[in-house]
mmCIF file of C-alpha atoms in Angstrom:
data_model
loop_
_atom_site.group_PDB
_atom_site.id
_atom_site.type_symbol
_atom_site.label_atom_id
_atom_site.label_comp_id
_atom_site.label_asym_id
_atom_site.label_seq_id
_atom_site.Cartn_x
_atom_site.Cartn_y
_atom_site.Cartn_z
ATOM 1 C CA UNK A 1 -42.525 -32.690 -11.641
ATOM 2 C CA UNK A 2 -43.987 -29.266 -10.920
ATOM 3 C CA UNK A 3 -40.683 -28.049 -9.475
ATOM 4 C CA UNK A 4 -38.786 -29.202 -12.569
ATOM 5 C CA UNK A 5 -41.256 -27.411 -14.839
ATOM 6 C CA UNK A 6 -40.835 -24.262 -12.767
ATOM 7 C CA UNK A 7 -37.048 -24.361 -13.051
ATOM 8 C CA UNK A 8 -37.445 -24.671 -16.799
ATOM 9 C CA UNK A 9 -39.555 -21.507 -16.844
ATOM 10 C CA UNK A 10 -37.166 -19.770 -14.428
ATOM 11 C CA UNK A 11 -34.265 -20.151 -16.818
ATOM 12 C CA UNK A 12 -36.166 -18.460 -19.671
ATOM 13 C CA UNK A 13 -35.816 -14.703 -19.899
ATOM 14 C CA UNK A 14 -38.856 -13.439 -21.707
ATOM 15 C CA UNK A 15 -38.734 -10.351 -23.922
ATOM 16 C CA UNK A 16 -39.420 -7.177 -21.959
ATOM 17 C CA UNK A 17 -38.274 -8.590 -18.601
ATOM 18 C CA UNK A 18 -35.473 -6.569 -17.004
ATOM 19 C CA UNK A 19 -32.077 -8.319 -17.030
ATOM 20 C CA UNK A 20 -29.892 -5.742 -15.227
ATOM 21 C CA UNK A 21 -28.229 -6.853 -11.988
ATOM 22 C CA UNK A 22 -28.929 -4.597 -8.999
ATOM 23 C CA UNK A 23 -26.166 -4.167 -6.411
ATOM 24 C CA UNK A 24 -27.198 -4.651 -2.778
ATOM 25 C CA UNK A 25 -25.010 -4.195 0.309
ATOM 26 C CA UNK A 26 -25.547 -5.570 3.789
ATOM 27 C CA UNK A 27 -23.421 -5.543 6.929
ATOM 28 C CA UNK A 28 -22.234 -8.858 8.307
ATOM 29 C CA UNK A 29 -24.757 -10.535 10.646
ATOM 30 C CA UNK A 30 -27.455 -7.961 9.780
ATOM 31 C CA UNK A 31 -30.626 -8.391 7.740
ATOM 32 C CA UNK A 32 -30.181 -8.095 3.975
ATOM 33 C CA UNK A 33 -33.058 -6.678 1.925
ATOM 34 C CA UNK A 34 -33.391 -8.046 -1.597
ATOM 35 C CA UNK A 35 -36.039 -6.408 -3.769
ATOM 36 C CA UNK A 36 -37.903 -7.995 -6.661
ATOM 37 C CA UNK A 37 -38.434 -4.542 -8.185
ATOM 38 C CA UNK A 38 -41.941 -5.661 -9.100
ATOM 39 C CA UNK A 39 -44.596 -2.937 -9.363
ATOM 40 C CA UNK A 40 -47.595 -5.239 -9.920
ATOM 41 C CA UNK A 41 -49.113 -2.621 -12.184
ATOM 42 C CA UNK A 42 -51.902 -5.044 -13.162
ATOM 43 C CA UNK A 43 -52.944 -5.417 -9.519
ATOM 44 C CA UNK A 44 -52.800 -9.172 -9.847
ATOM 45 C CA UNK A 45 -54.126 -11.077 -6.841
ATOM 46 C CA UNK A 46 -51.273 -12.630 -4.867
ATOM 47 C CA UNK A 47 -53.125 -15.930 -4.817
ATOM 48 C CA UNK A 48 -52.674 -16.096 -8.580
ATOM 49 C CA UNK A 49 -48.910 -15.607 -8.329
ATOM 50 C CA UNK A 50 -45.920 -17.708 -7.478
ATOM 51 C CA UNK A 51 -42.860 -15.838 -6.162
ATOM 52 C CA UNK A 52 -39.619 -17.713 -6.229
ATOM 53 C CA UNK A 53 -36.154 -16.687 -5.021
ATOM 54 C CA UNK A 54 -33.035 -18.616 -5.882
ATOM 55 C CA UNK A 55 -29.294 -18.139 -5.436
ATOM 56 C CA UNK A 56 -27.206 -19.053 -8.424
ATOM 57 C CA UNK A 57 -28.908 -21.766 -10.408
ATOM 58 C CA UNK A 58 -29.536 -24.496 -7.843
ATOM 59 C CA UNK A 59 -30.283 -23.080 -4.371
ATOM 60 C CA UNK A 60 -33.897 -22.342 -3.479
ATOM 61 C CA UNK A 61 -33.952 -19.420 -1.032
ATOM 62 C CA UNK A 62 -37.666 -18.645 -0.629
ATOM 63 C CA UNK A 63 -40.971 -19.590 -2.238
ATOM 64 C CA UNK A 64 -44.468 -18.150 -2.003
ATOM 65 C CA UNK A 65 -47.012 -20.354 -3.729
ATOM 66 C CA UNK A 66 -50.435 -18.783 -4.292
ATOM 67 C CA UNK A 67 -50.124 -16.604 -1.204
ATOM 68 C CA UNK A 68 -48.657 -19.302 1.072
ATOM 69 C CA UNK A 69 -44.988 -19.827 1.965
ATOM 70 C CA UNK A 70 -43.608 -23.221 1.026
ATOM 71 C CA UNK A 71 -40.540 -24.773 2.661
ATOM 72 C CA UNK A 72 -40.365 -28.143 0.920
ATOM 73 C CA UNK A 73 -37.777 -27.160 -1.682
ATOM 74 C CA UNK A 74 -35.680 -24.688 0.323
ATOM 75 C CA UNK A 75 -31.940 -25.102 0.627
ATOM 76 C CA UNK A 76 -31.221 -26.154 4.270
ATOM 77 C CA UNK A 77 -29.096 -23.096 5.042
ATOM 78 C CA UNK A 78 -32.033 -20.746 4.286
ATOM 79 C CA UNK A 79 -34.687 -22.491 6.391
ATOM 80 C CA UNK A 80 -36.107 -20.075 9.027
ATOM 81 C CA UNK A 81 -33.828 -17.311 7.738
ATOM 82 C CA UNK A 82 -36.055 -15.597 5.176
ATOM 83 C CA UNK A 83 -39.216 -13.494 5.215
ATOM 84 C CA UNK A 84 -41.131 -12.058 2.278
ATOM 85 C CA UNK A 85 -42.739 -8.618 2.475
ATOM 86 C CA UNK A 86 -45.410 -8.962 -0.193
ATOM 87 C CA UNK A 87 -46.388 -5.291 0.067
ATOM 88 C CA UNK A 88 -42.905 -4.171 -0.933
ATOM 89 C CA UNK A 89 -41.998 -7.350 -2.842
ATOM 90 C CA UNK A 90 -38.813 -7.570 -0.782
ATOM 91 C CA UNK A 91 -37.071 -10.613 0.638
ATOM 92 C CA UNK A 92 -35.483 -10.272 4.078
ATOM 93 C CA UNK A 93 -32.460 -12.494 4.583
ATOM 94 C CA UNK A 94 -31.749 -12.713 8.312
ATOM 95 C CA UNK A 95 -28.263 -12.826 9.838
ATOM 96 C CA UNK A 96 -26.523 -12.439 6.487
ATOM 97 C CA UNK A 97 -23.098 -14.068 6.418
ATOM 98 C CA UNK A 98 -20.188 -14.019 4.029
ATOM 99 C CA UNK A 99 -21.336 -17.351 2.560
ATOM 100 C CA UNK A 100 -24.578 -15.606 1.545
ATOM 101 C CA UNK A 101 -22.741 -13.235 -0.766
ATOM 102 C CA UNK A 102 -23.627 -13.794 -4.397
ATOM 103 C CA UNK A 103 -26.265 -13.357 -7.081
ATOM 104 C CA UNK A 104 -29.973 -13.837 -6.354
ATOM 105 C CA UNK A 105 -32.853 -14.077 -8.797
ATOM 106 C CA UNK A 106 -36.488 -13.229 -8.154
ATOM 107 C CA UNK A 107 -38.967 -14.904 -10.526
ATOM 108 C CA UNK A 108 -42.705 -14.216 -10.485
ATOM 109 C CA UNK A 109 -45.123 -16.466 -12.300
ATOM 110 C CA UNK A 110 -48.786 -15.907 -13.094
ATOM 111 C CA UNK A 111 -50.976 -18.906 -13.695
ATOM 112 C CA UNK A 112 -52.901 -18.145 -16.880
ATOM 113 C CA UNK A 113 -55.365 -20.712 -18.207
ATOM 114 C CA UNK A 114 -53.778 -23.459 -16.129
ATOM 115 C CA UNK A 115 -50.164 -22.943 -17.275
ATOM 116 C CA UNK A 116 -47.619 -20.805 -15.352
ATOM 117 C CA UNK A 117 -46.121 -17.850 -17.203
ATOM 118 C CA UNK A 118 -43.113 -15.830 -16.075
ATOM 119 C CA UNK A 119 -44.236 -12.209 -15.884
ATOM 120 C CA UNK A 120 -41.253 -10.754 -14.005
ATOM 121 C CA UNK A 121 -37.623 -11.607 -13.404
ATOM 122 C CA UNK A 122 -34.981 -9.518 -11.659
ATOM 123 C CA UNK A 123 -31.470 -10.157 -10.416
ATOM 124 C CA UNK A 124 -29.432 -8.625 -7.624
ATOM 125 C CA UNK A 125 -25.948 -9.234 -6.295
ATOM 126 C CA UNK A 126 -25.571 -9.216 -2.522
ATOM 127 C CA UNK A 127 -22.317 -7.770 -1.170
ATOM 128 C CA UNK A 128 -21.450 -8.449 2.469
ATOM 129 C CA UNK A 129 -19.525 -5.761 4.373
ATOM 130 C CA UNK A 130 -17.626 -6.141 7.651
ATOM 131 C CA UNK A 131 -15.975 -3.055 9.123
ATOM 132 C CA UNK A 132 -12.192 -3.060 9.389
ATOM 133 C CA UNK A 133 -10.566 -1.763 12.544
ATOM 134 C CA UNK A 134 -9.044 1.700 12.280
ATOM 135 C CA UNK A 135 -5.519 1.387 10.838
ATOM 136 C CA UNK A 136 -2.877 1.700 13.544
ATOM 137 C CA UNK A 137 0.759 2.692 13.059
ATOM 138 C CA UNK A 138 3.622 1.086 14.989
ATOM 139 C CA UNK A 139 7.285 2.147 15.044
ATOM 140 C CA UNK A 140 9.949 -0.558 14.896
ATOM 141 C CA UNK A 141 13.666 -0.294 15.535
ATOM 142 C CA UNK A 142 15.293 3.024 14.684
ATOM 143 C CA UNK A 143 18.718 3.219 13.109
ATOM 144 C CA UNK A 144 20.866 6.131 11.961
ATOM 145 C CA UNK A 145 21.420 6.394 8.228
ATOM 146 C CA UNK A 146 23.742 9.400 7.996
ATOM 147 C CA UNK A 147 24.291 12.824 9.480
ATOM 148 C CA UNK A 148 21.049 14.426 8.275
ATOM 149 C CA UNK A 149 18.530 11.528 8.332
ATOM 150 C CA UNK A 150 17.397 8.581 10.398
ATOM 151 C CA UNK A 151 15.559 5.566 9.025
ATOM 152 C CA UNK A 152 12.355 4.366 10.652
ATOM 153 C CA UNK A 153 10.787 0.927 10.335
ATOM 154 C CA UNK A 154 7.017 1.496 10.280
ATOM 155 C CA UNK A 155 4.085 -0.892 10.146
ATOM 156 C CA UNK A 156 0.369 -0.204 9.794
ATOM 157 C CA UNK A 157 -2.294 -2.835 10.542
ATOM 158 C CA UNK A 158 -6.060 -3.262 10.273
ATOM 159 C CA UNK A 159 -8.115 -6.391 10.938
ATOM 160 C CA UNK A 160 -11.490 -8.100 10.906
ATOM 161 C CA UNK A 161 -12.867 -6.680 7.645
ATOM 162 C CA UNK A 162 -14.565 -7.767 4.459
ATOM 163 C CA UNK A 163 -14.282 -7.649 1.448
ATOM 164 C CA UNK A 164 -10.578 -7.923 0.655
ATOM 165 C CA UNK A 165 -8.978 -4.464 0.687
ATOM 166 C CA UNK A 166 -7.685 -2.946 -2.507
ATOM 167 C CA UNK A 167 -4.515 -1.329 -1.187
ATOM 168 C CA UNK A 168 -2.808 0.290 1.797
ATOM 169 C CA UNK A 169 -0.772 3.464 1.226
ATOM 170 C CA UNK A 170 1.243 5.922 3.322
ATOM 171 C CA UNK A 171 1.194 9.718 3.448
ATOM 172 C CA UNK A 172 4.465 11.302 4.606
ATOM 173 C CA UNK A 173 4.374 15.071 5.154
ATOM 174 C CA UNK A 174 7.063 17.479 6.313
ATOM 175 C CA UNK A 175 7.334 21.215 5.805
ATOM 176 C CA UNK A 176 5.208 21.887 2.686
ATOM 177 C CA UNK A 177 5.761 18.535 0.990
ATOM 178 C CA UNK A 178 3.523 15.434 1.046
ATOM 179 C CA UNK A 179 4.506 12.114 -0.486
ATOM 180 C CA UNK A 180 2.295 9.085 -1.105
ATOM 181 C CA UNK A 181 4.194 5.813 -0.717
ATOM 182 C CA UNK A 182 3.328 2.128 -0.992
ATOM 183 C CA UNK A 183 5.071 -0.315 1.304
ATOM 184 C CA UNK A 184 5.162 -4.101 1.397
ATOM 185 C CA UNK A 185 1.587 -5.222 2.096
ATOM 186 C CA UNK A 186 0.492 -8.603 3.470
ATOM 187 C CA UNK A 187 -3.180 -9.652 3.324
ATOM 188 C CA UNK A 188 -4.441 -12.773 5.090
ATOM 189 C CA UNK A 189 -7.897 -14.319 5.416
ATOM 190 C CA UNK A 190 -9.119 -16.196 8.461
ATOM 191 C CA UNK A 191 -10.103 -19.722 7.434
ATOM 192 C CA UNK A 192 -13.085 -19.847 9.813
ATOM 193 C CA UNK A 193 -14.555 -16.326 9.717
ATOM 194 C CA UNK A 194 -13.409 -15.429 6.157
ATOM 195 C CA UNK A 195 -12.474 -11.969 7.464
ATOM 196 C CA UNK A 196 -9.323 -10.231 6.253
ATOM 197 C CA UNK A 197 -6.326 -8.801 8.107
ATOM 198 C CA UNK A 198 -3.897 -6.442 6.391
ATOM 199 C CA UNK A 199 -0.444 -5.083 7.331
ATOM 200 C CA UNK A 200 1.814 -2.728 5.406
ATOM 201 C CA UNK A 201 5.509 -2.261 6.240
ATOM 202 C CA UNK A 202 7.634 0.714 5.226
ATOM 203 C CA UNK A 203 11.220 1.783 5.854
ATOM 204 C CA UNK A 204 11.769 5.493 5.228
ATOM 205 C CA UNK A 205 14.347 8.189 6.002
ATOM 206 C CA UNK A 206 13.131 10.895 8.373
ATOM 207 C CA UNK A 207 14.931 14.267 8.160
ATOM 208 C CA UNK A 208 16.313 15.453 11.480
ATOM 209 C CA UNK A 209 15.179 18.666 13.161
ATOM 210 C CA UNK A 210 12.032 18.683 10.972
ATOM 211 C CA UNK A 211 8.496 17.818 12.090
ATOM 212 C CA UNK A 212 7.201 14.863 10.060
ATOM 213 C CA UNK A 213 3.546 13.777 9.907
ATOM 214 C CA UNK A 214 2.815 10.139 8.997
ATOM 215 C CA UNK A 215 -0.566 8.534 8.150
ATOM 216 C CA UNK A 216 -1.622 5.304 6.502
ATOM 217 C CA UNK A 217 -4.776 4.773 4.433
ATOM 218 C CA UNK A 218 -6.653 1.526 3.869
ATOM 219 C CA UNK A 219 -8.435 1.612 0.501
ATOM 220 C CA UNK A 220 -11.572 -0.545 0.424
ATOM 221 C CA UNK A 221 -12.751 0.190 -3.094
ATOM 222 C CA UNK A 222 -14.467 2.919 -5.038
ATOM 223 C CA UNK A 223 -17.844 2.560 -3.331
ATOM 224 C CA UNK A 224 -16.634 1.815 0.209
ATOM 225 C CA UNK A 225 -14.030 4.577 0.447
ATOM 226 C CA UNK A 226 -10.967 4.521 2.716
ATOM 227 C CA UNK A 227 -10.023 4.314 6.383
ATOM 228 C CA UNK A 228 -7.244 6.523 7.755
ATOM 229 C CA UNK A 229 -5.059 6.041 10.810
ATOM 230 C CA UNK A 230 -4.522 8.517 13.598
ATOM 231 C CA UNK A 231 -1.659 10.741 12.329
ATOM 232 C CA UNK A 232 1.748 10.115 13.860
ATOM 233 C CA UNK A 233 3.930 13.186 14.415
ATOM 234 C CA UNK A 234 7.698 12.729 14.760
ATOM 235 C CA UNK A 235 10.597 15.132 15.187
ATOM 236 C CA UNK A 236 14.057 13.602 15.536
ATOM 237 C CA UNK A 237 16.839 15.667 17.081
ATOM 238 C CA UNK A 238 19.940 15.664 14.875
ATOM 239 C CA UNK A 239 23.551 14.910 15.794
ATOM 240 C CA UNK A 240 24.275 18.638 15.551
ATOM 241 C CA UNK A 241 22.143 19.210 18.670
ATOM 242 C CA UNK A 242 24.024 16.467 20.489
ATOM 243 C CA UNK A 243 27.317 18.093 19.440
ATOM 244 C CA UNK A 244 26.134 21.443 20.777
ATOM 245 C CA UNK A 245 25.441 19.831 24.138
ATOM 246 C CA UNK A 246 28.904 18.285 24.170
ATOM 247 C CA UNK A 247 30.601 21.564 23.145
ATOM 248 C CA UNK A 248 28.681 23.470 25.803
ATOM 249 C CA UNK A 249 29.099 21.143 28.756
ATOM 250 C CA UNK A 250 32.682 20.050 27.945
ATOM 251 C CA UNK A 251 34.366 23.457 28.541
ATOM 252 C CA UNK A 252 32.140 24.094 31.541
ATOM 253 C CA UNK A 253 33.269 20.888 33.195
ATOM 254 C CA UNK A 254 36.906 21.739 32.410
ATOM 255 C CA UNK A 255 36.557 25.162 34.055
ATOM 256 C CA UNK A 256 34.971 23.625 37.154
ATOM 257 C CA UNK A 257 37.804 21.112 37.419
ATOM 258 C CA UNK A 258 40.418 23.877 36.969
ATOM 259 C CA UNK A 259 38.825 26.042 39.663
ATOM 260 C CA UNK A 260 38.669 23.068 42.005
ATOM 261 C CA UNK A 261 42.364 22.352 41.447
ATOM 262 C CA UNK A 262 43.320 26.002 42.027
ATOM 263 C CA UNK A 263 41.313 26.202 45.252
ATOM 264 C CA UNK A 264 42.889 22.966 46.415
ATOM 265 C CA UNK A 265 46.360 24.270 45.558
ATOM 266 C CA UNK A 266 45.776 27.517 47.494
ATOM 267 C CA UNK A 267 44.484 25.644 50.530
ATOM 268 C CA UNK A 268 47.395 23.229 50.415
ATOM 269 C CA UNK A 269 49.921 26.074 50.142
ATOM 270 C CA UNK A 270 48.266 27.925 53.003
ATOM 271 C CA UNK A 271 48.418 24.826 55.178
ATOM 272 C CA UNK A 272 52.085 24.348 54.366
ATOM 273 C CA UNK A 273 52.920 27.983 55.278
ATOM 274 C CA UNK A 274 51.027 27.637 58.520
ATOM 275 C CA UNK A 275 52.862 24.440 59.341
ATOM 276 C CA UNK A 276 56.284 26.118 58.651
ATOM 277 C CA UNK A 277 55.475 29.062 60.936
ATOM 278 C CA UNK A 278 54.471 26.779 63.785
ATOM 279 C CA UNK A 279 57.673 24.784 63.453
ATOM 280 C CA UNK A 280 59.789 28.014 63.589
ATOM 281 C CA UNK A 281 58.056 29.148 66.785
ATOM 282 C CA UNK A 282 58.677 25.799 68.396
ATOM 283 C CA UNK A 283 62.409 25.905 67.625
ATOM 284 C CA UNK A 284 62.763 29.462 69.027
ATOM 285 C CA UNK A 285 61.250 28.372 72.329
#
């Protein structure tokens, strides 16, 4: 009965009690710190207070009843995972997981003349963060487009992160020009870990005989920033260079063959003359 009465009080937001939702971030599998933002300006004895944490509207996360922790009403997944720092009025949530993400409410009651009265209520939203791997660029099959360009199939991948990324973009720079492009992006979430993997694919023409710098950026949101890949530098030799090699080595080979034939002809003629002279001497004898 007492628990039901408390929930009734917990759902009432009294005038003057802050209603803003504070944003809290914690890395995956680390300790999350959730503050009540309670100053206790009246220096009320903790034994006269009841501190109650809940997630959403039905999960009891932590309870301190007149200075003593109570575990009777806790949700099973929070048993032995929470600690309350009463000096800082902060709840420590151990080994925070993705399932712990969500809105938490801290309610503080003061027992006045036998009836509990809510004197403070604050809300915070816990965001879980898991670091993505550094984006990595891979080059697929290369195919010629026309005389001055070649097309490249590129892919950029990053894995094991949370929350879901906002976007993946490409930066293509050559000479004094930089272009920002968006390829075809696939985002998948692991069913067990709830972590995300992301891959972007792009097919672009690369000018020949020009140094091109390629990077991809993984955008994680306004507050989390972006991750950038190691830049990839490419310079593709054009067909003109191949033609120069053919024009240079072709005549050279022809000259070598011609010289070889001439030398062979001279040697053959010399051998024939020598053979004729020997035959004449033999007949004279």
